Coordinates of C-alpha atoms in Angstrom, one line a residue:
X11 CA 91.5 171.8 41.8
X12 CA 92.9 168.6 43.0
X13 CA 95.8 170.5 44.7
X14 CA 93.0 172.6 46.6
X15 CA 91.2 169.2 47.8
X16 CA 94.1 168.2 48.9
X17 CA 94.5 171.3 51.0
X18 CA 91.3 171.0 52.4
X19 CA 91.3 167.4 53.3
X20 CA 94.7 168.3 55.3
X21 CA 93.4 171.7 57.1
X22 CA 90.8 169.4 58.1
X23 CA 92.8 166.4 59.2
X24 CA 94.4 169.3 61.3
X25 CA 91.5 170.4 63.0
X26 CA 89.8 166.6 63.7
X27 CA 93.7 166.3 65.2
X28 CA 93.2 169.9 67.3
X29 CA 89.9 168.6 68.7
X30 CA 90.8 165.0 69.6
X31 CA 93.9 166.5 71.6
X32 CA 92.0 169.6 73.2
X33 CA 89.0 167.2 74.2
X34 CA 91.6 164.2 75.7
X35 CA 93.5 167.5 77.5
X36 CA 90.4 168.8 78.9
X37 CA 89.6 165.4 80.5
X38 CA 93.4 165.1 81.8
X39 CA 93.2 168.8 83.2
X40 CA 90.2 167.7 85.1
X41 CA 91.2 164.7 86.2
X42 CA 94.9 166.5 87.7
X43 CA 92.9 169.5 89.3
X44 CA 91.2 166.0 91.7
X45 CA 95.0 165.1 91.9
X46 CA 94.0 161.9 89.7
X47 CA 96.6 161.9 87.0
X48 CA 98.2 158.7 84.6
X49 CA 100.9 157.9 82.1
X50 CA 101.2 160.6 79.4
X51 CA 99.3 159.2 76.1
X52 CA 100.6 160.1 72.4
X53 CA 97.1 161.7 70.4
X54 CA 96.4 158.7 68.0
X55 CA 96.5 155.8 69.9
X56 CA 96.5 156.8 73.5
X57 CA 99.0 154.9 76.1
X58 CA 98.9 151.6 73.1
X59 CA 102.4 152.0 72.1
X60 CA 103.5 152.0 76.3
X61 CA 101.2 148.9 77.1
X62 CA 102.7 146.9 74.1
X63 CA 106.8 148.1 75.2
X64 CA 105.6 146.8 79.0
X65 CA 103.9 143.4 77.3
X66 CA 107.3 143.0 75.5
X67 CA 109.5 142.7 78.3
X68 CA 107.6 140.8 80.6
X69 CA 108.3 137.1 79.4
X70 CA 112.0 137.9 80.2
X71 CA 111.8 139.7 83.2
X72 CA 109.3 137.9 85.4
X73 CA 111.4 134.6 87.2
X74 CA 107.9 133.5 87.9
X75 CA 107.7 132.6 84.0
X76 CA 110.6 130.0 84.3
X77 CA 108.3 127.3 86.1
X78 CA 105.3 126.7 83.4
X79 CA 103.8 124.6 86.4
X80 CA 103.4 127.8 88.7
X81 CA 100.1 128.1 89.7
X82 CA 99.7 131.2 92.0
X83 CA 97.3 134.0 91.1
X84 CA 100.1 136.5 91.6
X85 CA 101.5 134.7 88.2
X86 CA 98.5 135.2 86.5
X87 CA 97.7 139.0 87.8
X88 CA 101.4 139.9 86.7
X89 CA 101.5 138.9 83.6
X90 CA 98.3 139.2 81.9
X91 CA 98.1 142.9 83.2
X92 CA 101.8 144.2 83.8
X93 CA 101.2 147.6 83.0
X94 CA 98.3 148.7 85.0
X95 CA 100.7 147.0 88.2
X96 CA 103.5 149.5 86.7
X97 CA 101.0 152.2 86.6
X98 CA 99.9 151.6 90.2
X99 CA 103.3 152.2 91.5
X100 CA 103.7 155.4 89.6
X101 CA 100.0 157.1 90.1
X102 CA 98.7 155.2 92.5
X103 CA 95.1 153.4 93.2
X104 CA 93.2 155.7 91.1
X105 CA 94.4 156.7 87.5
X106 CA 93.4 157.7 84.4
X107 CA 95.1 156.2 80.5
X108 CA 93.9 156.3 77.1
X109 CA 93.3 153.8 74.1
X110 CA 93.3 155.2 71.4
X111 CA 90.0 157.9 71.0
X112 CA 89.0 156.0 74.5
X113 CA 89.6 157.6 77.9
X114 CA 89.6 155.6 80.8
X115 CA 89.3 155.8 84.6
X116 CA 90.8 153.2 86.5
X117 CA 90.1 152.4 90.1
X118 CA 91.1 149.7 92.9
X119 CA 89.9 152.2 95.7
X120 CA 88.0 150.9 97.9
X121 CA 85.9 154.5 98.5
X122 CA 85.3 155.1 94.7
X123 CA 84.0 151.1 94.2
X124 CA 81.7 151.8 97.2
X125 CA 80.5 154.9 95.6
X126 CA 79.9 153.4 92.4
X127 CA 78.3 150.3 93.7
X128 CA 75.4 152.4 95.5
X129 CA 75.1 154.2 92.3
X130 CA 71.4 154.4 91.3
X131 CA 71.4 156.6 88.5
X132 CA 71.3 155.5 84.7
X133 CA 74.3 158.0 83.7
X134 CA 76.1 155.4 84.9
X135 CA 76.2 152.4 82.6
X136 CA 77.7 150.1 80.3
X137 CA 80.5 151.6 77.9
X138 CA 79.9 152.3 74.4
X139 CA 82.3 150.3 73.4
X140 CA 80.6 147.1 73.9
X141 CA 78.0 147.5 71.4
X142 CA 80.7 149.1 68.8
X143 CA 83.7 146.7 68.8
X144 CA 82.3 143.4 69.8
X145 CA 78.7 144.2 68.1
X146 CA 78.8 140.8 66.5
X147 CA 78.8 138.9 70.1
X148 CA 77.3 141.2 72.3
X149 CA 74.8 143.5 70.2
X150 CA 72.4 145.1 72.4
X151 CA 71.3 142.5 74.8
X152 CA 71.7 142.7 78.5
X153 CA 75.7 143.0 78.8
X154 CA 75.8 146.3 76.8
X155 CA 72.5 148.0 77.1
X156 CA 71.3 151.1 79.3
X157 CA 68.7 152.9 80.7
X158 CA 65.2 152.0 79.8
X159 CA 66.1 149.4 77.3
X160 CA 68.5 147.3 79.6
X161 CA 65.7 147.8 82.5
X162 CA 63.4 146.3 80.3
X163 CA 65.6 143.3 79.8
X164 CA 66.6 142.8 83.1
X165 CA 62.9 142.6 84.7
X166 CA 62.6 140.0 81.2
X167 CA 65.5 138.3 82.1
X168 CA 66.3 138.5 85.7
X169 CA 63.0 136.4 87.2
X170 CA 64.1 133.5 85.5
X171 CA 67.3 133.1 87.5
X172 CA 66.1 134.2 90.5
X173 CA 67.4 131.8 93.8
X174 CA 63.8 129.7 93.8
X175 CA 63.8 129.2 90.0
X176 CA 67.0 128.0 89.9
X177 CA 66.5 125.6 92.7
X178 CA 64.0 124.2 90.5
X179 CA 66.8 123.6 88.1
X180 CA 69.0 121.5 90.2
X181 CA 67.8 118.2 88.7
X182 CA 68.8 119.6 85.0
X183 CA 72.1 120.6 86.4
X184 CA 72.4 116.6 88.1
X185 CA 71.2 114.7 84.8
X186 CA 73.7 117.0 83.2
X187 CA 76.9 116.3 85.5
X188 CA 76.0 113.0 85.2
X189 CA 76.6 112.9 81.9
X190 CA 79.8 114.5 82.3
X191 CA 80.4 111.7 84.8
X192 CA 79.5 108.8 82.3
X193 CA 81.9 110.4 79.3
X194 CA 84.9 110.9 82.5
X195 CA 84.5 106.8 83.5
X196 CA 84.2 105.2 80.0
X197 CA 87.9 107.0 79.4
X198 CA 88.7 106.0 83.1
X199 CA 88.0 103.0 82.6
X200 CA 89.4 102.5 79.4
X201 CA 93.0 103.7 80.7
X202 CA 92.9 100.6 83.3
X203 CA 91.4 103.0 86.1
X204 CA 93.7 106.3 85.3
X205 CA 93.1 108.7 82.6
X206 CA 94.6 112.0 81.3
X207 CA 92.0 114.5 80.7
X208 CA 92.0 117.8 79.0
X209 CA 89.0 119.1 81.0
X210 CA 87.9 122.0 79.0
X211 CA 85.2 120.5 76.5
X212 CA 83.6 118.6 78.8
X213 CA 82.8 120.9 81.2
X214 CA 81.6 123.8 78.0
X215 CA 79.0 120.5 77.6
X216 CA 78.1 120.4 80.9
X217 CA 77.6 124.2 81.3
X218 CA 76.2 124.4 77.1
X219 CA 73.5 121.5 78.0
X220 CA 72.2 123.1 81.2
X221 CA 71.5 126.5 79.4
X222 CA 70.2 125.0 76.6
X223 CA 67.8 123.2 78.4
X224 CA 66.9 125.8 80.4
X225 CA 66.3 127.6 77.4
X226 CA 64.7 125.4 75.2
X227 CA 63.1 122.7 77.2
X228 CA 62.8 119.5 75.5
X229 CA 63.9 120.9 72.2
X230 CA 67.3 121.6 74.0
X231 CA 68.8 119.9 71.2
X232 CA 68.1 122.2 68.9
X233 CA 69.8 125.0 71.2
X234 CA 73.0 122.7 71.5
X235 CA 73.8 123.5 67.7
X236 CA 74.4 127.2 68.3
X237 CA 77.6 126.4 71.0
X238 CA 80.5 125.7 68.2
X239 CA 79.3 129.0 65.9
X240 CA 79.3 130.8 69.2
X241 CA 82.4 129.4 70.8
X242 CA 84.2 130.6 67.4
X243 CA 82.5 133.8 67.6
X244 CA 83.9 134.3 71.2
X245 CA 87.3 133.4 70.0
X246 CA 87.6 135.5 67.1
X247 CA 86.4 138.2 69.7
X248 CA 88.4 137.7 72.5
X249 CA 91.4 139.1 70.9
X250 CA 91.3 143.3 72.7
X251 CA 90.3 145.6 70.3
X252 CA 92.6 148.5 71.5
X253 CA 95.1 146.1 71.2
X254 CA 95.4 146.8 67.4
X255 CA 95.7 150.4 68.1
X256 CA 93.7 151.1 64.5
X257 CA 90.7 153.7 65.0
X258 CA 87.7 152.2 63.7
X259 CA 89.3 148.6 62.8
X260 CA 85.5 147.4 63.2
X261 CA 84.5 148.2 59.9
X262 CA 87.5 147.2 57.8
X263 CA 86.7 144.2 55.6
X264 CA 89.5 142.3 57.2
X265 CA 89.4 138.4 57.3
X266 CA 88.5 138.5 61.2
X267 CA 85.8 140.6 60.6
X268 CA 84.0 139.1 57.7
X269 CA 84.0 135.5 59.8
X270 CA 82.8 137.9 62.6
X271 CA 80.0 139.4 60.4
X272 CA 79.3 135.4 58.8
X273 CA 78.9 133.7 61.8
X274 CA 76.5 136.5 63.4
X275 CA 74.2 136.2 60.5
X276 CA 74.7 132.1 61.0
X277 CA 73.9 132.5 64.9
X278 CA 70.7 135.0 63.9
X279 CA 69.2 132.5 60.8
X280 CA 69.6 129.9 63.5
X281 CA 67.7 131.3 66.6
X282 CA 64.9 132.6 64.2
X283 CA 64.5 129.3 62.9
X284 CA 63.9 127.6 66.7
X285 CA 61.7 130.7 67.6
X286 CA 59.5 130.1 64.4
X287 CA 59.3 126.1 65.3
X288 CA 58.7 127.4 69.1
X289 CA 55.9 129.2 68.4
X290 CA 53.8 125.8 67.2
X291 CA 54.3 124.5 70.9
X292 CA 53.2 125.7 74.6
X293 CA 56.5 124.9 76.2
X294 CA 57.2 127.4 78.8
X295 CA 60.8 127.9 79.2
X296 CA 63.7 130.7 79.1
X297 CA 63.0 131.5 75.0
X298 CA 59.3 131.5 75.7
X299 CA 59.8 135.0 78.3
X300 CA 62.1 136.5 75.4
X301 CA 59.5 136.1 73.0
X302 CA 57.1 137.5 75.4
X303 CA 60.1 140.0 76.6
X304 CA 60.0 141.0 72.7
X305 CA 56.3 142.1 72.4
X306 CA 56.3 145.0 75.4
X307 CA 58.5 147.3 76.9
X308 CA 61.1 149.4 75.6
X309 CA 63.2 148.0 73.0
X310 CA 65.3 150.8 71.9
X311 CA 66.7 150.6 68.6
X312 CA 66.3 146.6 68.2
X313 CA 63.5 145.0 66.3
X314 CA 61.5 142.4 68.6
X315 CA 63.8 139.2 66.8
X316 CA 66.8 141.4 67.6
X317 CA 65.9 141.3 71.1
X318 CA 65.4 137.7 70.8
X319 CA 68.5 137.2 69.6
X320 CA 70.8 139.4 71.2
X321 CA 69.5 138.6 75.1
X322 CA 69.7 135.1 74.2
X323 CA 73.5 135.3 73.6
X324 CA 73.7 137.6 76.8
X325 CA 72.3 134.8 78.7
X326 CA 74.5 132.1 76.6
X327 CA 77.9 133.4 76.9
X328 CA 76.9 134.4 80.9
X329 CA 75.7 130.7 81.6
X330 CA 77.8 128.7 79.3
X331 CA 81.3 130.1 78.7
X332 CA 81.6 132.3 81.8
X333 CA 80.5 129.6 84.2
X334 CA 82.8 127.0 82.4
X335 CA 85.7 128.8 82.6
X336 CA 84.9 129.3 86.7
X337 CA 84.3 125.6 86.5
X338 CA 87.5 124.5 85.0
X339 CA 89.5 126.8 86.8
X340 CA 88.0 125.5 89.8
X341 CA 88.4 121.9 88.7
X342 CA 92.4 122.4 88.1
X343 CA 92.3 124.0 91.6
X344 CA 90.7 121.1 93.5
X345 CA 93.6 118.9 91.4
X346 CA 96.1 120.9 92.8
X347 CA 95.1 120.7 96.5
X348 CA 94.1 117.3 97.2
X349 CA 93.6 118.1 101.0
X350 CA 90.8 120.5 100.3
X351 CA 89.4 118.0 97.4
X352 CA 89.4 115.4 100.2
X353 CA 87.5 117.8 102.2
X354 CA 85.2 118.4 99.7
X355 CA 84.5 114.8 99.0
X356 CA 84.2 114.1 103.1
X357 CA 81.4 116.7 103.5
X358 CA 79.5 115.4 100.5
X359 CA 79.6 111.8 101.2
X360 CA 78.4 112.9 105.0
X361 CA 75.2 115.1 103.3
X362 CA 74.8 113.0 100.4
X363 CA 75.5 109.5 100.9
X364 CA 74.7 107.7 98.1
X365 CA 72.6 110.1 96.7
X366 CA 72.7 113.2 93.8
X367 CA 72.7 116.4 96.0
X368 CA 69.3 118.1 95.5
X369 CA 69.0 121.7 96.7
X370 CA 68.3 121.6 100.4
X371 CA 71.7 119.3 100.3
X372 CA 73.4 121.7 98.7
X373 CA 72.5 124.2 101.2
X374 CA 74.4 122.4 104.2
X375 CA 77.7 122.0 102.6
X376 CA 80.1 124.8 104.5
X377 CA 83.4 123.3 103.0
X378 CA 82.2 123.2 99.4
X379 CA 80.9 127.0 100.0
X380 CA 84.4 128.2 101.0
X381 CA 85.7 126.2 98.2
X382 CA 83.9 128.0 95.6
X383 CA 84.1 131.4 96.7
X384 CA 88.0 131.0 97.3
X385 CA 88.1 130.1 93.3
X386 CA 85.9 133.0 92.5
X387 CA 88.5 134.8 94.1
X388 CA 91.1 133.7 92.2
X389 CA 89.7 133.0 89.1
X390 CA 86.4 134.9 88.7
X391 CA 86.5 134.5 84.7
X392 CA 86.1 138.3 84.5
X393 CA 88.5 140.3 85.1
X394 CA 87.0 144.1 84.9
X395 CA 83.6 145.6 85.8
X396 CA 83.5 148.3 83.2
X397 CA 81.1 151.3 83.5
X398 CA 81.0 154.7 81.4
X399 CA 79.7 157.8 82.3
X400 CA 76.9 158.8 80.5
X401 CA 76.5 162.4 81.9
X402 CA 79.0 164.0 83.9
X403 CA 79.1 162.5 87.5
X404 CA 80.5 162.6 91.1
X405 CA 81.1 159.6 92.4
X406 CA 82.0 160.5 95.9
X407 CA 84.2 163.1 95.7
X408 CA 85.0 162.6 92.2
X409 CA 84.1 164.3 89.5
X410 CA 83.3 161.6 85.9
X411 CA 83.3 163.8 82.8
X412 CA 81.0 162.3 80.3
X413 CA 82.2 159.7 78.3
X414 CA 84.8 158.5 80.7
X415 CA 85.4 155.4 81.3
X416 CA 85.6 153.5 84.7
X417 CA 87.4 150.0 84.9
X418 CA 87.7 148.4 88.5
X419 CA 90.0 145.4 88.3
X420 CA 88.8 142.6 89.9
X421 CA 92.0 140.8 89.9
X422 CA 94.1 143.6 91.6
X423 CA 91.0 144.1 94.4
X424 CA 90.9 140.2 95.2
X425 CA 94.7 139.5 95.6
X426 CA 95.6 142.8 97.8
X427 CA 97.4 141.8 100.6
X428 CA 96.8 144.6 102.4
X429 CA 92.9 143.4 102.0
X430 CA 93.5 139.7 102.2
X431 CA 96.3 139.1 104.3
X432 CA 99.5 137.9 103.6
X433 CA 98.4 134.7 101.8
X434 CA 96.5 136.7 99.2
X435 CA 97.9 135.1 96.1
X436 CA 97.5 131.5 97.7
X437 CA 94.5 129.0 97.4
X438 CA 93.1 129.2 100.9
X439 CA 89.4 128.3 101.5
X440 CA 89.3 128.7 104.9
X441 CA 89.6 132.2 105.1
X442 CA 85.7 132.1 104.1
X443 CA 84.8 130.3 106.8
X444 CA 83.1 133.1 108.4
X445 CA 81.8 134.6 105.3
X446 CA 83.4 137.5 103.2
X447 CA 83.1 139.7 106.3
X448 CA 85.5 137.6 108.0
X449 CA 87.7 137.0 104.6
X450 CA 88.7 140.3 104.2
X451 CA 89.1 143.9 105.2
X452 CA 86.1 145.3 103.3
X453 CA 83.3 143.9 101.1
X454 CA 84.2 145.7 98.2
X455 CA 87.2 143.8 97.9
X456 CA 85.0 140.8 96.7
X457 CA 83.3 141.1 93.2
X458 CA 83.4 138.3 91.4
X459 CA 79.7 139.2 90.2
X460 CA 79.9 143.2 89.5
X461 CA 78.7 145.7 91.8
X462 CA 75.7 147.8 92.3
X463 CA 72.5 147.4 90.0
X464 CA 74.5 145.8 87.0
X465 CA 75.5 142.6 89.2
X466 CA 75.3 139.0 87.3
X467 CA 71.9 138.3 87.5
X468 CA 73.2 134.6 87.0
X469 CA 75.1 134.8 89.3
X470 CA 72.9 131.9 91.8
X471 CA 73.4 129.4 88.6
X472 CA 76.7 130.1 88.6
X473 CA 77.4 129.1 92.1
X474 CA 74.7 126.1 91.9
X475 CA 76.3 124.6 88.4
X476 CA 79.5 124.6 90.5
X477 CA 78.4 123.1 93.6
X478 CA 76.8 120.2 91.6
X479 CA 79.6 119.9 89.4
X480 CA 82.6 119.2 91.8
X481 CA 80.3 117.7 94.6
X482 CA 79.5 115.1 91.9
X483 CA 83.0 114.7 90.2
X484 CA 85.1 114.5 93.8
X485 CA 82.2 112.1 95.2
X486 CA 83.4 109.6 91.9
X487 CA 86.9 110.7 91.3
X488 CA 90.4 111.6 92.7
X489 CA 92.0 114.1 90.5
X490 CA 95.6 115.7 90.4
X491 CA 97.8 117.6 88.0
X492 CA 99.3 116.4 84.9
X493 CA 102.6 116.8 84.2
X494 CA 101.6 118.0 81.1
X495 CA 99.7 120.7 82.3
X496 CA 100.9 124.4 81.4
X497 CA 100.0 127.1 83.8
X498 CA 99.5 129.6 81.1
X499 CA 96.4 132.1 81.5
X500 CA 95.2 134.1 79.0
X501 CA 93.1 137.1 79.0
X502 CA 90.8 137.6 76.3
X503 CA 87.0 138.4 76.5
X504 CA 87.7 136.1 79.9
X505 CA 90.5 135.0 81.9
X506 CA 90.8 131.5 80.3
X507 CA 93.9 128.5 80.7
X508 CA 95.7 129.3 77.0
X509 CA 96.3 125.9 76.8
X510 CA 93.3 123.7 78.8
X511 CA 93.7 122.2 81.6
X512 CA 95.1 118.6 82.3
X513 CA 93.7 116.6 84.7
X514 CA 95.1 113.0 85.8
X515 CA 91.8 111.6 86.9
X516 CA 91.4 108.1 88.5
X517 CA 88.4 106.5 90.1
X518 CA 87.9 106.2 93.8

């Protein structure tokens, strides 16, 4: 009897093996037959094994690597992403690979983003895999949602950062970089007038107080307790879960997991708690529409304090790690050109004076404009818009089996030479000074925000958090590079300094 199990359980290991490879060769046959073809993957783990033998030799092969104080984006691109710039070279613009059960698309063509930018149709949306391997984080809030559910969230959500809402949040965004301000001068001043600064925590304050005020209102406080459980919740999730190579890794007791699976209970037991206190008060703020959010309209699967909970992390790892990173990227940036910080500081002591910028100020600065969208170049924080087709597609003139999925990479599209000019991989503002039409070649080549109907729709805070932020900290401070500052970016759920960022900062 046992010898017959045992038969059975292999004649059908056999056949799950014959239908994962006929399925994967069915996609790769009609992929090839568009003349879209990609690095040959082995049946278990896809093209895993190839992207770890290229991440191997990289450290010793890249000269760029010998100078930890090299700054360029072309050190970043090529390192954090080696293999998809091999791929490129061998297949071209347009290539499909595999990790592990998942079958990818990816795309730097300027055609095929059009085409999927002006994309209406729900069969395109979010990949599965969202929801599956970083369930804990994401669940089904905004980021990983589709269809009716997501459009249900996004007319929730959306409002709320519209341009004229967030104007009237440029005061909260003041009072909180002033704050920053205060903690930056009592070290300053401390270190006789020049301080080293690692950079990083204060500006997740900055960007975790804004949010949570926005959120909460006067109870903000409450909201600020949630940041350390989620900030260890992104970390223990930023590690790629293909990476591992281990077919459904998610559900494996391992030690990663079950802090994963604590701290979302934590995060949920939390939130519940402020929405049961919240609903005591008339205090009309971002949990208030949730709650409302969570009483009509489609919710899909979720309960209404699952929607609650899972949109407010959506909207907390948008608005308070996404924008920070941005922030200190741009931060180290400004450090490391001191003629465009002077710039900066010129224009805003000509608008300002003595005065906190409000948002008609902000409005006239040209220079800090440039500024900004030259670091979202560079350093957008993400560094893919991922899409799946839900249905079988044609974008264009390409066909999308269902399933698929479609990764543009921003990096690769904002650093193209061919797009950008010969300075591509340098920090140079004033190619923006005609707007992105004059910056580049096309306007698909700029994305820092996502394309087509899933575009950030926080994506006006975003750019007004950073604005405030460096008009306020050049307008009070010079700041260059320390020399203990390590150039090291790492890629994780975000494109993040490994090491935080070092900042020599002295008072003007």
């Amino acid at each position: 009897m046992e010898q017959v199990l045992l038969s059975l359980m292999f004649i059908l290991l056999i056949c799950l093996c014959l239908f994962f490879w006929l399925k994967l060769e069915n996609i790769r046959l009609k992929f090839s037959r568009q003349g879209i073809i990609g690095p040959l993957p082995s049946l278990i783990t896809g093209n895993i094994p190839e992207i770890k033998q290229i991440m191997s030799v990289v450290p010793n092969s890249d000269p760029a690597n010998k100078d930890p104080k090299d700054i360029s984006p072309f050190y970043c691109s090529l390192n954090l992403f080696p293999y998809f710039k091999q791929w490129t070279k061998q297949y071209g613009g347009t290539f499909m690979f595999t990790l592990g059960r998942q079958h990818f698309l990816y795309v730097t063509d300027l055609k095929l983003v059009k085409e999927i930018s002006i994309f209406k149709s729900w069969d395109l949306g979010k990949p599965a895999y969202l929801q599956k391997d970083r369930g804990p984080l994401l669940g089904k809030g905004l980021i990983s949602t589709n269809g009716a559910v997501w459009s249900h969230q996004r007319k929730t959500i959306g409002p709320q950062l519209y341009v004229e809402k967030v104007k009237d949040t440029v005061n909260i965004i003041v009072e909180s970089a002033c704050t920053l301000i205060k903690s930056w001068d009592n070290v300053v001043k401390a270190e006789d007038g020049v301080a080293e600064l690692i950079v990083d925590e204060y500006v997740r304050n900055f960007t975790s107080e804004i949010i949570s005020k926005m959120m909460f209102g006067n109870n903000f406080f409450e909201g600020m307790k949630l940041f350390p459980k989620l900030k260890t919740l992104i970390d223990i999730m930023s590690t790629p879960t293909f990476l591992s190579g281990v077919p459904f890794s998610r559900f494996l007791p391992t030690k990663k997991n079950k802090v994963a699976w604590g701290l979302e209970k934590e995060i949920y037991a939390i939130i519940m708690d402020i929405v049961k206190k919240h609903k005591a008060t008339t205090s009309e703020n971002m949990l208030q529409t949730l709650m409302e959010g969570s009483m009509n309209g489609e919710l899909g699967p979720s309960t209404a304090d699952q929607f609650i909970v899972d949109n407010w992390k959506a909207v907390y790892l948008g608005a308070f790690e996404v924008n920070a990173v941005v922030a200190i990227w741009g931060l180290m940036l400004l450090a490391s050109h001191p003629e465009w910080q002077a710039r900066v500081r010129s224009e805003v002591q000509e608008v300002c004076g003595d005065k906190p910028p409000d948002a008609n100020m902000l409005g006239k600065m040209k220079v800090l404009r440039m500024v900004i969208q030259e670091i979202l170049r560079l350093y957008p924080g993400v560094a893919f818009v991922s899409r799946q087709a839900l249905q079988d597609l044609k974008l264009g003139d390409t066909c999308v089996p269902k399933g698929v999925n479609i990764w543009i990479w921003m990096l690769a599209l904002h650093r193209d030479p061919e797009l950008w000019g010969p300075d591509a991989d340098k920090f140079n503002p004033e190619r923006f000074a005609n707007g992105v039409s004059g910056a580049c070649k096309s306007p698909q080549a700029y994305i820092p925000f996502g394309v087509g109907t899933r575009v950030c729709p926080g994506q006006n805070l975003a750019i007004t958090e950073l604005k405030v932020l460096f008009a306020m900290v050049v307008s009070k401070f010079s700041l260059d590079i320390s020399p203990n500052y390590h150039h090291s970016p790492r890629y994780g759920l975000l494109v993040e300094p490994e090491h935080g960022v070092n900042l020599l900062v002295k008072n003007i």
